[in-house]
GROMACS .gro file of N, CA and C in nm:
model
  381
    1UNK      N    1  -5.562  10.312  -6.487
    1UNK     CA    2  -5.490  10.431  -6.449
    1UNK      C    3  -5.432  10.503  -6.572
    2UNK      N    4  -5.376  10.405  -6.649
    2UNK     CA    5  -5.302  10.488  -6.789
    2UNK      C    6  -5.421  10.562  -6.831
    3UNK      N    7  -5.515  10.514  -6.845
    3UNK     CA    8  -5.633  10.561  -6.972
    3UNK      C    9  -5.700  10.695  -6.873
    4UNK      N   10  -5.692  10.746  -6.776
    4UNK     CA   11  -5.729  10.833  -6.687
    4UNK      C   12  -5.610  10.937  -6.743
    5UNK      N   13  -5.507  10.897  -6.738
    5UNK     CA   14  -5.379  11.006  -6.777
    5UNK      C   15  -5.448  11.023  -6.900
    6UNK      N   16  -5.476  10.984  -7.030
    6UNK     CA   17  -5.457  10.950  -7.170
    6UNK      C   18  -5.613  11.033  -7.167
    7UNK      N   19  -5.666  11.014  -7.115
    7UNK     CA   20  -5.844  11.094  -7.105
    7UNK      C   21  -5.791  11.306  -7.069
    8UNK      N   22  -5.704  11.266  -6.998
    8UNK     CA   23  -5.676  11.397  -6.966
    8UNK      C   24  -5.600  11.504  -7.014
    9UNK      N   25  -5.482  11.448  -7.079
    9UNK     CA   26  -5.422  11.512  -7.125
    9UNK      C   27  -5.360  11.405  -7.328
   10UNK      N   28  -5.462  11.361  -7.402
   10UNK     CA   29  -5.460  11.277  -7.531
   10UNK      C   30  -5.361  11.342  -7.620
   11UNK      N   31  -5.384  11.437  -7.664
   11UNK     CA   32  -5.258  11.514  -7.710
   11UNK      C   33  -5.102  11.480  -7.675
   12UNK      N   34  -5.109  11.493  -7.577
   12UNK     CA   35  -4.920  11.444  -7.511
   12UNK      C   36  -4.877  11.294  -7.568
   13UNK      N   37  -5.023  11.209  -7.563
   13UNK     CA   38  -4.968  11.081  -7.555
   13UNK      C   39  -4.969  11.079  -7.743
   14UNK      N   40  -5.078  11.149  -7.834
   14UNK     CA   41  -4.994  11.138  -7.960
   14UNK      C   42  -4.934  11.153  -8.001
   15UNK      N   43  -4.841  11.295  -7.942
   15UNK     CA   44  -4.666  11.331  -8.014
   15UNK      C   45  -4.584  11.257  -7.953
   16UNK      N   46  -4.597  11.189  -7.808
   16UNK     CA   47  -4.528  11.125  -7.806
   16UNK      C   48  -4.473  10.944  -7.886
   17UNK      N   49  -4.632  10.935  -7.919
   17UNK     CA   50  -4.666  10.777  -8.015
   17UNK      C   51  -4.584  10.839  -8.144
   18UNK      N   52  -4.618  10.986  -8.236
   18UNK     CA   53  -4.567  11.027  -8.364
   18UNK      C   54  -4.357  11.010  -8.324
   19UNK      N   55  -4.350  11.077  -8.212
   19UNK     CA   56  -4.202  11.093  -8.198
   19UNK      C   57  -4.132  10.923  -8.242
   20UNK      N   58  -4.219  10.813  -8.140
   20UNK     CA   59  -4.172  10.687  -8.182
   20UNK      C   60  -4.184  10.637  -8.309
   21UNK      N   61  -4.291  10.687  -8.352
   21UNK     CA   62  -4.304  10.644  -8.497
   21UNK      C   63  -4.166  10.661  -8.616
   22UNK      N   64  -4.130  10.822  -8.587
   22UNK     CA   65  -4.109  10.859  -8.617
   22UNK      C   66  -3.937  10.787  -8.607
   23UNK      N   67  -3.873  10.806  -8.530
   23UNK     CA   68  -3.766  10.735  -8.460
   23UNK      C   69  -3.719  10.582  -8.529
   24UNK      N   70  -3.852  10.542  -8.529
   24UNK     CA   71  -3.856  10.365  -8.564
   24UNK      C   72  -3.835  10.401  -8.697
   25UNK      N   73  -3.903  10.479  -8.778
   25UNK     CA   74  -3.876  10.475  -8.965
   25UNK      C   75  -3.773  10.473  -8.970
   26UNK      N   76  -3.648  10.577  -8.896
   26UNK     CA   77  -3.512  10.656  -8.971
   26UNK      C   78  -3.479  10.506  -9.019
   27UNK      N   79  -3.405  10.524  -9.106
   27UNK     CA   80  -3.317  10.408  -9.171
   27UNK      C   81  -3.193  10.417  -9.110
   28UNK      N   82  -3.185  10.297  -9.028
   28UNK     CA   83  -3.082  10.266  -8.993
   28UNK      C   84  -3.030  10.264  -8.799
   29UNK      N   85  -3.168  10.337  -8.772
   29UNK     CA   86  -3.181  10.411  -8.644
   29UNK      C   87  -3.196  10.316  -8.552
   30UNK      N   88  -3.134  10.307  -8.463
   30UNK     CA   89  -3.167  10.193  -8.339
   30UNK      C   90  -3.275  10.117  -8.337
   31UNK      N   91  -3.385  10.196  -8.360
   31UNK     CA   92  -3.515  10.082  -8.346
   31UNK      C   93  -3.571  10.104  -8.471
   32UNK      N   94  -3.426  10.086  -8.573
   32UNK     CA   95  -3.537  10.060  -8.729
   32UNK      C   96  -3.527   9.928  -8.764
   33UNK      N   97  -3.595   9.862  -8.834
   33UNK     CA   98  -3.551   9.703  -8.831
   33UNK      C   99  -3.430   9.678  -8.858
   34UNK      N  100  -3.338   9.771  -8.963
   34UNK     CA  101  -3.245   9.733  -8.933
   34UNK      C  102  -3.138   9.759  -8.806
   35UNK      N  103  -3.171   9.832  -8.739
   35UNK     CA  104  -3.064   9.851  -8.618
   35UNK      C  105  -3.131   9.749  -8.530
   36UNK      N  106  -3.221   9.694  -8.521
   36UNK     CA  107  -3.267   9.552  -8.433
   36UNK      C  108  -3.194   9.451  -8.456
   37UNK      N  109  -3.216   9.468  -8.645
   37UNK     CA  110  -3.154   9.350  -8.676
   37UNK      C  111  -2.972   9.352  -8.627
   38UNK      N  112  -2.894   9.455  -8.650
   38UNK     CA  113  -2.778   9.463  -8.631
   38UNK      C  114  -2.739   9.457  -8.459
   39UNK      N  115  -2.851   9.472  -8.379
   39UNK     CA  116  -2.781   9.492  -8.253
   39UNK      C  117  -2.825   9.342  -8.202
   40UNK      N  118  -2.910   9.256  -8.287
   40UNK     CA  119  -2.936   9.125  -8.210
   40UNK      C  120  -2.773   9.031  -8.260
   41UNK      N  121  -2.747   9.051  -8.394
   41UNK     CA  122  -2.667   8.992  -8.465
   41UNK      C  123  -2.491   9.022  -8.396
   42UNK      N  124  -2.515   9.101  -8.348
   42UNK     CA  125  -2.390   9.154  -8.269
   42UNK      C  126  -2.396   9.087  -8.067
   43UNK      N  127  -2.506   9.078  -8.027
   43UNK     CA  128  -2.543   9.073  -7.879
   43UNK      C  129  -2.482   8.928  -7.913
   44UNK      N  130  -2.587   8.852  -7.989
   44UNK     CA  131  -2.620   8.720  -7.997
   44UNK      C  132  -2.478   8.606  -8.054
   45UNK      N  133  -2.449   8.687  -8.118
   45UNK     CA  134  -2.299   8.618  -8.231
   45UNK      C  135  -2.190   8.661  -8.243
   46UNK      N  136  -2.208   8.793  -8.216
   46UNK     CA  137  -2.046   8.873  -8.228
   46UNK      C  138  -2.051   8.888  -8.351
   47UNK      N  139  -2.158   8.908  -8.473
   47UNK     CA  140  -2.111   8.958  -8.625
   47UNK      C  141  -2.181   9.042  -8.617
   48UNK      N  142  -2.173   9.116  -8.750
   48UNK     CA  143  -2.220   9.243  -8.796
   48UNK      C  144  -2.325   9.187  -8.952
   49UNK      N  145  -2.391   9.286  -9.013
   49UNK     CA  146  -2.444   9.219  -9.103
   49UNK      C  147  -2.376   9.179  -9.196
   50UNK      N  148  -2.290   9.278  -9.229
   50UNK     CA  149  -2.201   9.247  -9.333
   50UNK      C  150  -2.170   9.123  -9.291
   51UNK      N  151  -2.101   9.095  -9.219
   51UNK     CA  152  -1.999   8.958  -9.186
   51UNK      C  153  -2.154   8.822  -9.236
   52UNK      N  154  -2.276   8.861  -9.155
   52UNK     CA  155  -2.344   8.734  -9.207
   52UNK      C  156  -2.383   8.752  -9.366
   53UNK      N  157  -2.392   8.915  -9.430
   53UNK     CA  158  -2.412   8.870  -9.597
   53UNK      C  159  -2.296   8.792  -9.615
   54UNK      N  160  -2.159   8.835  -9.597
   54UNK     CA  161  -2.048   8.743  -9.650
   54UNK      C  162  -2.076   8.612  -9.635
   55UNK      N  163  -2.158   8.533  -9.525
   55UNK     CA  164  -2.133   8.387  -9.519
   55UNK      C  165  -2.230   8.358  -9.611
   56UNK      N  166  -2.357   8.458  -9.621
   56UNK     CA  167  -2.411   8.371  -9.700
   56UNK      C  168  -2.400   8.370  -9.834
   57UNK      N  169  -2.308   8.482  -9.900
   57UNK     CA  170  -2.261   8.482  -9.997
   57UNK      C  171  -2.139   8.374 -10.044
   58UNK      N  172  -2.026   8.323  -9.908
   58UNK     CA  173  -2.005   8.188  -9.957
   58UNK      C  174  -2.092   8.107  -9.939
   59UNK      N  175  -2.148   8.066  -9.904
   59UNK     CA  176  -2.272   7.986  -9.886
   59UNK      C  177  -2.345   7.926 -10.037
   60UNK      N  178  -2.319   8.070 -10.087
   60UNK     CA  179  -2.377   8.062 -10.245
   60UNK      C  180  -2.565   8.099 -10.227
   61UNK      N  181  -2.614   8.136 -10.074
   61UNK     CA  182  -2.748   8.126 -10.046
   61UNK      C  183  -2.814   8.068  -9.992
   62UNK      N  184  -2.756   7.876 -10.001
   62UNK     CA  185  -2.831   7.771  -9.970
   62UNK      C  186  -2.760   7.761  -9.844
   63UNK      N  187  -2.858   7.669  -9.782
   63UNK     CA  188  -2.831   7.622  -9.649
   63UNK      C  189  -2.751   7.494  -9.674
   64UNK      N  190  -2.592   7.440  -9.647
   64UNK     CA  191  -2.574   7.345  -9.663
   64UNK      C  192  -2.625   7.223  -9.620
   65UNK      N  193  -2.679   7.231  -9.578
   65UNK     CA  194  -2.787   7.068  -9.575
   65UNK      C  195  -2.883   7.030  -9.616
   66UNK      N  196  -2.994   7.118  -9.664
   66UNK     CA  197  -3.048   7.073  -9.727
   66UNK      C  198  -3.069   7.107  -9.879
   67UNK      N  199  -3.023   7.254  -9.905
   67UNK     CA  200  -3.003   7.366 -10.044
   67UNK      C  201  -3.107   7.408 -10.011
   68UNK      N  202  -3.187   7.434  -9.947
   68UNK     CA  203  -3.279   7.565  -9.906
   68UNK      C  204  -3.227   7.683  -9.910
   69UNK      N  205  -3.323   7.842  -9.908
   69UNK     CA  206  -3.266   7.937  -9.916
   69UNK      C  207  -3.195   7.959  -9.727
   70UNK      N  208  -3.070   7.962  -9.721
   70UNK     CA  209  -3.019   7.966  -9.590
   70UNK      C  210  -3.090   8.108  -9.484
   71UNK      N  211  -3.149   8.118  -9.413
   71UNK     CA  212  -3.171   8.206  -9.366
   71UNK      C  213  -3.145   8.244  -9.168
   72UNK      N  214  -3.069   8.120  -9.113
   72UNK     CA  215  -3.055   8.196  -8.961
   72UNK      C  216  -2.964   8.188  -8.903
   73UNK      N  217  -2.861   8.220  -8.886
   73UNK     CA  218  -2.734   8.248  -8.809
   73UNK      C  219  -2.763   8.038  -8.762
   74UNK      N  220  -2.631   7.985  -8.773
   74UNK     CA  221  -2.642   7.861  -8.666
   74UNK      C  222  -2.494   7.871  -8.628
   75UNK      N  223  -2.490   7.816  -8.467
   75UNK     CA  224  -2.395   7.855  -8.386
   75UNK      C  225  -2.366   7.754  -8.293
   76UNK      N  226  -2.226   7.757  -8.299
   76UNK     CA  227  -2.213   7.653  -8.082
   76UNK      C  228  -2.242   7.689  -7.970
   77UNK      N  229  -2.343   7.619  -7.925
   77UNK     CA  230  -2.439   7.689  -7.774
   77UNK      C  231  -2.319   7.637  -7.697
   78UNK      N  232  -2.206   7.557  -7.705
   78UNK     CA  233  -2.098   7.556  -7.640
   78UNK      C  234  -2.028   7.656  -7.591
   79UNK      N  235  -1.961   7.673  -7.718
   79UNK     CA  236  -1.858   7.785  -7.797
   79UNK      C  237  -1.926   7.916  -7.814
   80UNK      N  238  -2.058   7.915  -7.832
   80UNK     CA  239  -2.071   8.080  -7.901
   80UNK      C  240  -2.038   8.108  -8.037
   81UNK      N  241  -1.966   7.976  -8.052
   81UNK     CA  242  -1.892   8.056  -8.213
   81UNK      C  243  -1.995   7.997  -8.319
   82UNK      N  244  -1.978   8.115  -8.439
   82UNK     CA  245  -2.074   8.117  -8.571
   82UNK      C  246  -2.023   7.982  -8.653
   83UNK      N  247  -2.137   7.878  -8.682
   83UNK     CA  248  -2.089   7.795  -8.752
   83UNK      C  249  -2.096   7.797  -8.914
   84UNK      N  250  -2.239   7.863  -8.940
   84UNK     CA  251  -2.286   7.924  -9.079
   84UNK      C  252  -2.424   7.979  -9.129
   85UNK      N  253  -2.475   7.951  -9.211
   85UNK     CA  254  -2.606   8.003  -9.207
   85UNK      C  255  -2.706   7.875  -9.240
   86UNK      N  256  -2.788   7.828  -9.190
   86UNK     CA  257  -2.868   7.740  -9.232
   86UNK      C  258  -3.000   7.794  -9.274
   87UNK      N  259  -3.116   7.690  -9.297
   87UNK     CA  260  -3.231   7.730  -9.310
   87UNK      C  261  -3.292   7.701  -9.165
   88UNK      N  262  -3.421   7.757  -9.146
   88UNK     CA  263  -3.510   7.731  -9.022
   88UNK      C  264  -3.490   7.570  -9.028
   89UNK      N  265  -3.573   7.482  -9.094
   89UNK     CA  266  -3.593   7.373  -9.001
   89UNK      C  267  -3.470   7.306  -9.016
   90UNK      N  268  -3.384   7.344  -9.074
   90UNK     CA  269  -3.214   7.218  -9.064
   90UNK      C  270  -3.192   7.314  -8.945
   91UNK      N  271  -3.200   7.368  -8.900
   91UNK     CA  272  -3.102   7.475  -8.756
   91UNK      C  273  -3.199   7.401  -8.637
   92UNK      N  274  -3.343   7.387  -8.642
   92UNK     CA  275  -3.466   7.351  -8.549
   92UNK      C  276  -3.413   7.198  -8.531
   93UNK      N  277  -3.389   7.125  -8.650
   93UNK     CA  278  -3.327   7.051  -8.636
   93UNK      C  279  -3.196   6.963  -8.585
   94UNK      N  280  -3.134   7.040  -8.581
   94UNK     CA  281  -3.019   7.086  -8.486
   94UNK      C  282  -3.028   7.075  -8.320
   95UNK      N  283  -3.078   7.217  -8.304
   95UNK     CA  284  -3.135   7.225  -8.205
   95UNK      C  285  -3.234   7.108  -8.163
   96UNK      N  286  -3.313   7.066  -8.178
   96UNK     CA  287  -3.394   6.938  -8.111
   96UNK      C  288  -3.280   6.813  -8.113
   97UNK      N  289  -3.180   6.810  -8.160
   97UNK     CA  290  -3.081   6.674  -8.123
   97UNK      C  291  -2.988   6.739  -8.041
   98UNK      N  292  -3.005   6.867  -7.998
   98UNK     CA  293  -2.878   6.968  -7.927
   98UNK      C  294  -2.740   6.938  -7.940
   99UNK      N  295  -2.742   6.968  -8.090
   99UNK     CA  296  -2.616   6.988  -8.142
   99UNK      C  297  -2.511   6.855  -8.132
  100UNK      N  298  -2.546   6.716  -8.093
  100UNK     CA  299  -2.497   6.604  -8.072
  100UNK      C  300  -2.477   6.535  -8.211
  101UNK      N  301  -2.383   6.530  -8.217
  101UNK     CA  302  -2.322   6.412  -8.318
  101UNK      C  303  -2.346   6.295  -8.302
  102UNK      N  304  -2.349   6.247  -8.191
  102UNK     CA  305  -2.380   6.087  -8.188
  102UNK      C  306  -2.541   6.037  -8.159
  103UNK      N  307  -2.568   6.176  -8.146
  103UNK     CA  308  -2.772   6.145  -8.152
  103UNK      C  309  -2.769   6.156  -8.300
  104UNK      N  310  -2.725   6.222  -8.380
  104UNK     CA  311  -2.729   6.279  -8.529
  104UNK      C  312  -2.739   6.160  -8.585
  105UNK      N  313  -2.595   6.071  -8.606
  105UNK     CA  314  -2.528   5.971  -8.610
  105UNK      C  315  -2.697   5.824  -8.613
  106UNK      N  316  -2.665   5.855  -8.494
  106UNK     CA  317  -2.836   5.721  -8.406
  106UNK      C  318  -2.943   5.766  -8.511
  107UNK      N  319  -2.952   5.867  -8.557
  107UNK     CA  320  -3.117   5.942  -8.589
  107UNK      C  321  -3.070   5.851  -8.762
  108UNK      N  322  -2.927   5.894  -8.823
  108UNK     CA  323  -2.893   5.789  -8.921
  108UNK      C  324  -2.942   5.713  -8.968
  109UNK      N  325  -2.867   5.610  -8.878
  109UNK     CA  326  -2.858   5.466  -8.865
  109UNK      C  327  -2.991   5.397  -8.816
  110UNK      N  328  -3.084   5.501  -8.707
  110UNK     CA  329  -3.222   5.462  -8.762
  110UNK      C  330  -3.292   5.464  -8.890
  111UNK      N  331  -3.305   5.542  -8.943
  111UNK     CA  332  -3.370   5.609  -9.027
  111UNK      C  333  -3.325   5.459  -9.160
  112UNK      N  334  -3.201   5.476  -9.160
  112UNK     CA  335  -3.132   5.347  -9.250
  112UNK      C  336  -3.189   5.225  -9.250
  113UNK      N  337  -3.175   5.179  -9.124
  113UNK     CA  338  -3.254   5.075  -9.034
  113UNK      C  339  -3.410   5.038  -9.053
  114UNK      N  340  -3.478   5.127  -9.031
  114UNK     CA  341  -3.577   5.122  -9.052
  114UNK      C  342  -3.661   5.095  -9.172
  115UNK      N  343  -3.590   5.198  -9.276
  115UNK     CA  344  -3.623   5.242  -9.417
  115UNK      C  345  -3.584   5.053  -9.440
  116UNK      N  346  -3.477   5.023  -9.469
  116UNK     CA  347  -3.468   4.874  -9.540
  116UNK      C  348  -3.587   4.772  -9.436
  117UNK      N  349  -3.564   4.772  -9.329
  117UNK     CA  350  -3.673   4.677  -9.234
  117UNK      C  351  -3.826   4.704  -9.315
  118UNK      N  352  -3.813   4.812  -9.369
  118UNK     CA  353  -3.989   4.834  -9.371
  118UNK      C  354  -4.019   4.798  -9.494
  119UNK      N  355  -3.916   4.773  -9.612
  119UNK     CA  356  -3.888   4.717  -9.764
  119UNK      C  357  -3.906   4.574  -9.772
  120UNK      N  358  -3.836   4.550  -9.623
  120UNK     CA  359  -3.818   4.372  -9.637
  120UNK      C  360  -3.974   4.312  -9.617
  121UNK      N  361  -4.023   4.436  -9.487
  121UNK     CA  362  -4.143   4.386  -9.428
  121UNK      C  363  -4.259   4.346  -9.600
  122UNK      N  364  -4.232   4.489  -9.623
  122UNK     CA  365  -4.291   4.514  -9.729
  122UNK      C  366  -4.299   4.440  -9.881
  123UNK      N  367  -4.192   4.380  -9.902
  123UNK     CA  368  -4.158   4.270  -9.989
  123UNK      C  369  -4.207   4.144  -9.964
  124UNK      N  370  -4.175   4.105  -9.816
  124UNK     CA  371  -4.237   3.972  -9.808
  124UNK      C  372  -4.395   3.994  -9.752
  125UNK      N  373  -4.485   4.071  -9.727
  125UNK     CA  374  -4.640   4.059  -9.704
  125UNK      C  375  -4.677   4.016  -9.863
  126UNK      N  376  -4.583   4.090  -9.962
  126UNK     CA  377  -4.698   4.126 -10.128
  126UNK      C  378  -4.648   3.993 -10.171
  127UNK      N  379  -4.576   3.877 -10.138
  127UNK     CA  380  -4.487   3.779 -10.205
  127UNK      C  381  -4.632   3.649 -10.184
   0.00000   0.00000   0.00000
């Protein structure tokens, strides 16, 4: 059906494609990347950009956990509230233990666990 309109009258539908185009460039304009970026950062968190350059300017850049370059808002799916800026996979990371301290904690104390078990294993096969 669209392409019957678009056969008939093609013209209409390119000033109207140029108008969006056009719209999307302005700097700063609702649907320029940055007004996406500013209206997700505001829906999603309650900051503004400024407020997230500031964190990541204390931040110093890095993501505190691992010193990666920090790049995504991380937050309490509790609370709502902004906790700081991490990198993708320390935040993914996060998220897949859903924000639990005492899975965090377990993921530890495995990891600890394991790592020496697999030294010992490993020590006594080569002995």
């Amino acid at each position: 059906m669209r392409q019957d309109a678009y056969d008939r009258n093609p013209e209409l539908y390119r000033q109207a494609a140029n108008r969006k185009r056009k719209y999307r460039r302005e700097p700063g304009g609702p649907d320029s990347p940055e007004g996406r970026r500013r209206r997700h950062l505001q829906e999603a968190y309650g900051i503004t950009p400024e407020d997230e350059k500031r964190l990541l300017e204390l931040q110093g850049g890095l993501c505190p956990i691992c010193g990666s370059p920090a790049q995504v808002v991380d937050h309490c799916h509790t609370t709502g509230r902004v906790r700081g800026l991490l990198c993708q996979k320390c935040n993914r990371g996060l998220g897949h233990f859903m924000d639990n301290p005492v899975m965090l904690v377990r993921a530890l104390e495995y990891l600890t666990q394991s790592r020496s078990e697999y030294h010992r294993t490993k020590t006594v096969a080569s002995e």
